[in-house]
PDB file of C-alpha atoms in Angstrom:
ATOM      1  CA  MET V   1     -96.100-168.249 -97.144  1.00 50.00           C
ATOM      2  CA  GLU V   2     -98.621-165.648 -95.944  1.00 55.00           C
ATOM      3  CA  PRO V   3    -100.304-163.708 -98.770  1.00 56.00           C
ATOM      4  CA  LYS V   4     -99.140-160.125 -99.206  1.00 58.00           C
ATOM      5  CA  LEU V   5    -101.858-157.548 -98.659  1.00 58.00           C
ATOM      6  CA  ILE V   6    -102.375-153.972 -99.791  1.00 70.00           C
ATOM      7  CA  SER V   7    -103.495-150.833 -97.991  1.00 74.00           C
ATOM      8  CA  LEU V   8    -105.416-148.545-100.323  1.00 89.00           C
ATOM      9  CA  GLU V   9    -109.017-147.396-100.020  1.00 89.00           C
ATOM     10  CA  GLY V  10    -111.104-149.028-102.742  1.00 92.00           C
ATOM     11  CA  VAL V  11    -108.868-152.102-103.053  1.00 93.00           C
ATOM     12  CA  SER V  12    -109.137-155.234-100.915  1.00 92.00           C
ATOM     13  CA  VAL V  13    -107.186-158.493-101.009  1.00 92.00           C
ATOM     14  CA  THR V  14    -108.591-161.904-100.121  1.00 92.00           C
ATOM     15  CA  PRO V  15    -106.277-164.906 -99.731  1.00 91.00           C
ATOM     16  CA  LEU V  16    -107.463-167.830-101.858  1.00 94.00           C
ATOM     17  CA  LYS V  17    -107.122-171.592-101.540  1.00 91.00           C
ATOM     18  CA  LYS V  18    -105.243-173.791-103.941  1.00 91.00           C
ATOM     19  CA  ILE V  19    -105.985-177.448-103.401  1.00 92.00           C
ATOM     20  CA  HIS V  20    -103.249-179.752-104.608  1.00 90.00           C
ATOM     21  CA  HIS V  21    -104.378-182.846-106.453  1.00 94.00           C
ATOM     22  CA  PRO V  22    -102.008-185.302-108.139  1.00 95.00           C
ATOM     23  CA  LYS V  23    -104.012-185.125-111.387  1.00 96.00           C
ATOM     24  CA  GLY V  24    -104.326-181.331-111.397  1.00 93.00           C
ATOM     25  CA  ASP V  25    -104.830-178.603-108.814  1.00 91.00           C
ATOM     26  CA  VAL V  26    -108.032-176.718-107.931  1.00 93.00           C
ATOM     27  CA  PHE V  27    -107.812-172.907-107.765  1.00 93.00           C
ATOM     28  CA  HIS V  28    -110.595-171.126-105.878  1.00 90.00           C
ATOM     29  CA  ALA V  29    -111.634-167.692-107.196  1.00 94.00           C
ATOM     30  CA  LEU V  30    -114.936-166.359-105.761  1.00 93.00           C
ATOM     31  CA  LYS V  31    -118.023-167.652-103.962  1.00 91.00           C
ATOM     32  CA  CYS V  32    -121.374-165.884-103.897  1.00 91.00           C
ATOM     33  CA  THR V  33    -121.319-166.181-100.081  1.00 87.00           C
ATOM     34  CA  GLU V  34    -118.233-163.959 -99.700  1.00 86.00           C
ATOM     35  CA  ASP V  35    -118.442-160.300 -98.640  1.00 81.00           C
ATOM     36  CA  SER V  36    -116.609-159.101-101.763  1.00 79.00           C
ATOM     37  CA  PHE V  37    -119.234-160.664-104.055  1.00 85.00           C
ATOM     38  CA  GLN V  38    -121.812-158.105-105.207  1.00 84.00           C
ATOM     39  CA  LYS V  39    -123.377-159.639-108.292  1.00 91.00           C
ATOM     40  CA  PHE V  40    -122.266-161.389-111.432  1.00 95.00           C
ATOM     41  CA  GLY V  41    -121.999-159.512-114.714  1.00 95.00           C
ATOM     42  CA  GLU V  42    -119.393-161.484-116.653  1.00 96.00           C
ATOM     43  CA  ALA V  43    -116.096-163.303-116.273  1.00 96.00           C
ATOM     44  CA  TYR V  44    -113.202-163.030-118.702  1.00 96.00           C
ATOM     45  CA  PHE V  45    -109.507-163.795-118.914  1.00 97.00           C
ATOM     46  CA  THR V  46    -106.805-161.476-120.169  1.00 97.00           C
ATOM     47  CA  THR V  47    -103.136-162.152-120.833  1.00 97.00           C
ATOM     48  CA  VAL V  48    -100.156-159.837-120.644  1.00 97.00           C
ATOM     49  CA  HIS V  49     -96.673-160.530-121.995  1.00 98.00           C
ATOM     50  CA  LYS V  50     -93.583-160.132-119.811  1.00 97.00           C
ATOM     51  CA  GLY V  51     -92.657-156.460-119.531  1.00 97.00           C
ATOM     52  CA  ASP V  52     -95.860-155.192-121.150  1.00 97.00           C
ATOM     53  CA  LEU V  53     -98.125-152.737-119.320  1.00 97.00           C
ATOM     54  CA  LYS V  54    -101.879-152.378-119.743  1.00 97.00           C
ATOM     55  CA  GLY V  55    -103.735-149.398-118.254  1.00 94.00           C
ATOM     56  CA  TRP V  56    -104.590-146.980-116.797  1.00 98.00           C
ATOM     57  CA  LYS V  57    -108.298-147.797-116.634  1.00 97.00           C
ATOM     58  CA  GLN V  58    -110.972-146.606-114.231  1.00 98.00           C
ATOM     59  CA  HIS V  59    -114.390-148.216-114.067  1.00 98.00           C
ATOM     60  CA  THR V  60    -117.226-145.931-112.974  1.00 97.00           C
ATOM     61  CA  LYS V  61    -119.735-148.723-112.179  1.00 97.00           C
ATOM     62  CA  MET V  62    -117.927-152.073-112.351  1.00 97.00           C
ATOM     63  CA  THR V  63    -116.407-153.815-109.353  1.00 96.00           C
ATOM     64  CA  MET V  64    -113.546-156.045-110.508  1.00 97.00           C
ATOM     65  CA  ASN V  65    -112.494-159.279-108.793  1.00 96.00           C
ATOM     66  CA  LEU V  66    -109.040-160.056-110.177  1.00 97.00           C
ATOM     67  CA  VAL V  67    -107.292-163.430-109.844  1.00 97.00           C
ATOM     68  CA  VAL V  68    -103.980-164.529-111.396  1.00 97.00           C
ATOM     69  CA  PRO V  69    -104.059-168.353-111.567  1.00 95.00           C
ATOM     70  CA  VAL V  70    -101.092-168.676-113.963  1.00 95.00           C
ATOM     71  CA  GLY V  71     -97.887-166.663-114.253  1.00 97.00           C
ATOM     72  CA  SER V  72     -96.914-163.461-112.523  1.00 97.00           C
ATOM     73  CA  VAL V  73     -98.691-160.117-112.823  1.00 97.00           C
ATOM     74  CA  THR V  74     -98.056-156.898-110.911  1.00 97.00           C
ATOM     75  CA  LEU V  75    -101.246-154.917-110.319  1.00 97.00           C
ATOM     76  CA  TYR V  76    -100.948-151.145-109.919  1.00 97.00           C
ATOM     77  CA  PHE V  77    -103.616-148.981-108.327  1.00 97.00           C
ATOM     78  CA  TYR V  78    -104.093-145.261-107.926  1.00 96.00           C
ATOM     79  CA  ASN V  79    -106.749-143.557-105.811  1.00 94.00           C
ATOM     80  CA  GLU V  80    -107.027-140.095-107.343  1.00 92.00           C
ATOM     81  CA  LYS V  81    -109.083-138.695-104.425  1.00 91.00           C
ATOM     82  CA  LEU V  82    -106.293-139.612-101.976  1.00 91.00           C
ATOM     83  CA  SER V  83    -103.381-138.973-104.399  1.00 92.00           C
ATOM     84  CA  LYS V  84    -102.088-142.369-103.299  1.00 93.00           C
ATOM     85  CA  GLY V  85    -100.960-145.424-105.214  1.00 94.00           C
ATOM     86  CA  ALA V  86     -99.957-148.983-104.424  1.00 94.00           C
ATOM     87  CA  SER V  87     -99.061-152.214-106.172  1.00 95.00           C
ATOM     88  CA  LEU V  88     -99.229-155.918-105.529  1.00 95.00           C
ATOM     89  CA  GLN V  89     -97.490-158.771-107.307  1.00 94.00           C
ATOM     90  CA  CYS V  90     -99.727-161.781-107.841  1.00 95.00           C
ATOM     91  CA  VAL V  91     -97.684-164.959-108.164  1.00 91.00           C
ATOM     92  CA  GLU V  92     -97.936-168.608-107.157  1.00 81.00           C
ATOM     93  CA  ASP V  93     -96.971-167.989-103.526  1.00 83.00           C
ATOM     94  CA  ASN V  94     -99.266-164.933-103.300  1.00 90.00           C
ATOM     95  CA  TYR V  95    -102.491-166.460-104.630  1.00 94.00           C
ATOM     96  CA  VAL V  96    -105.189-163.905-103.866  1.00 95.00           C
ATOM     97  CA  ARG V  97    -108.287-162.222-105.231  1.00 95.00           C
ATOM     98  CA  VAL V  98    -108.033-158.449-105.529  1.00 96.00           C
ATOM     99  CA  THR V  99    -111.353-156.612-105.404  1.00 95.00           C
ATOM    100  CA  VAL V 100    -111.253-153.157-106.993  1.00 96.00           C
ATOM    101  CA  SER V 101    -114.114-150.730-106.375  1.00 95.00           C
ATOM    102  CA  PRO V 102    -115.396-148.339-109.037  1.00 97.00           C
ATOM    103  CA  GLY V 103    -113.384-145.114-109.166  1.00 97.00           C
ATOM    104  CA  VAL V 104    -109.929-146.642-108.549  1.00 97.00           C
ATOM    105  CA  TRP V 105    -107.446-146.456-111.431  1.00 98.00           C
ATOM    106  CA  MET V 106    -105.841-149.778-112.345  1.00 97.00           C
ATOM    107  CA  ALA V 107    -102.952-150.924-114.530  1.00 98.00           C
ATOM    108  CA  PHE V 108    -101.043-154.194-114.714  1.00 98.00           C
ATOM    109  CA  LYS V 109     -97.731-155.559-115.947  1.00 97.00           C
ATOM    110  CA  GLY V 110     -96.687-159.033-117.053  1.00 98.00           C
ATOM    111  CA  CYS V 111     -93.752-160.318-115.006  1.00 97.00           C
ATOM    112  CA  GLY V 112     -93.532-164.028-115.793  1.00 96.00           C
ATOM    113  CA  GLU V 113     -91.567-165.611-118.634  1.00 95.00           C
ATOM    114  CA  GLY V 114     -94.433-167.748-119.927  1.00 94.00           C
ATOM    115  CA  LEU V 115     -98.188-167.269-119.834  1.00 95.00           C
ATOM    116  CA  ASN V 116     -99.419-164.513-117.503  1.00 97.00           C
ATOM    117  CA  LEU V 117    -103.166-165.038-117.148  1.00 97.00           C
ATOM    118  CA  MET V 118    -105.607-162.895-115.170  1.00 97.00           C
ATOM    119  CA  LEU V 119    -109.296-163.534-114.522  1.00 97.00           C
ATOM    120  CA  ASN V 120    -111.773-160.697-113.918  1.00 97.00           C
ATOM    121  CA  ILE V 121    -115.080-161.671-112.347  1.00 96.00           C
ATOM    122  CA  ALA V 122    -116.922-158.428-113.025  1.00 96.00           C
ATOM    123  CA  SER V 123    -120.055-157.172-111.304  1.00 96.00           C
ATOM    124  CA  ILE V 124    -121.570-155.952-114.596  1.00 96.00           C
ATOM    125  CA  PRO V 125    -121.204-156.936-118.253  1.00 97.00           C
ATOM    126  CA  HIS V 126    -118.577-155.065-120.266  1.00 93.00           C
ATOM    127  CA  ASP V 127    -119.771-151.573-121.196  1.00 95.00           C
ATOM    128  CA  PRO V 128    -117.228-149.319-122.948  1.00 91.00           C
ATOM    129  CA  GLU V 129    -119.247-146.255-121.893  1.00 95.00           C
ATOM    130  CA  GLU V 130    -118.592-146.841-118.165  1.00 97.00           C
ATOM    131  CA  ALA V 131    -114.789-147.125-118.351  1.00 97.00           C
ATOM    132  CA  ILE V 132    -112.236-144.325-118.673  1.00 97.00           C
ATOM    133  CA  ASN V 133    -108.778-144.956-120.165  1.00 97.00           C
ATOM    134  CA  VAL V 134    -105.778-142.652-119.871  1.00 97.00           C
ATOM    135  CA  ASP V 135    -102.118-142.904-120.889  1.00 97.00           C
ATOM    136  CA  ILE V 136     -99.891-145.063-118.675  1.00 96.00           C
ATOM    137  CA  GLY V 137     -97.772-141.996-117.788  1.00 95.00           C
ATOM    138  CA  THR V 138    -100.747-140.186-116.204  1.00 95.00           C
ATOM    139  CA  TYR V 139    -100.209-141.673-112.717  1.00 95.00           C
ATOM    140  CA  PRO V 140     -97.076-143.044-111.020  1.00 93.00           C
ATOM    141  CA  LEU V 141     -96.504-146.797-110.943  1.00 94.00           C
ATOM    142  CA  ILE V 142     -95.853-147.323-107.228  1.00 86.00           C
ATOM    143  CA  ASP V 143     -93.752-150.417-106.542  1.00 81.00           C
ATOM    144  CA  GLY V 144     -94.475-152.100-103.241  1.00 66.00           C
ATOM    145  CA  ILE V 145     -97.405-152.393-100.919  1.00 56.00           C
TER     146      ILE V 145
END
C-alpha cells in the first residue's frame, strides 16, 4: 500500500522502509543524509492510550521527526498563519516519518487497542521554555488529509 501523505505548509511526510526478518523486523526512522535531517538534539518515545488526546503543542525552535513503529496514532496539525489544519493516521500500512517545522501546532490521539508508541527525533534537546501548550479545544481537530 502506498503511504498516505499530507498537504500542509510546515509538515512533510517521508515514506519509511520496514525490512521483514523472520527473527524480528527492522524499522528505519531517520538517516543523517536525508533532507529532513537538520541536527540531532535528542530522541524519545511517548505512548498514548486508545482514545486519549495529547496537545496542542507548538515548538518555537524544535523540528520534530515523528515515527510510529508500534500501534496506531492519529497526528493532528494546525498552521495558525494559514488557518488550516490536517491530520494523518500512522499505522502499520502507513509507516512514515512526519517532519514538523517550528511554529506548527501539533496534537495526537491513540487509536490502537494495545501499545501506541511514537518516537520523536528532535533537532534540539527538550527545553520547556521553547514550547507553547494550549487547551485541546483551541484549534479544530481536522480528520483526513
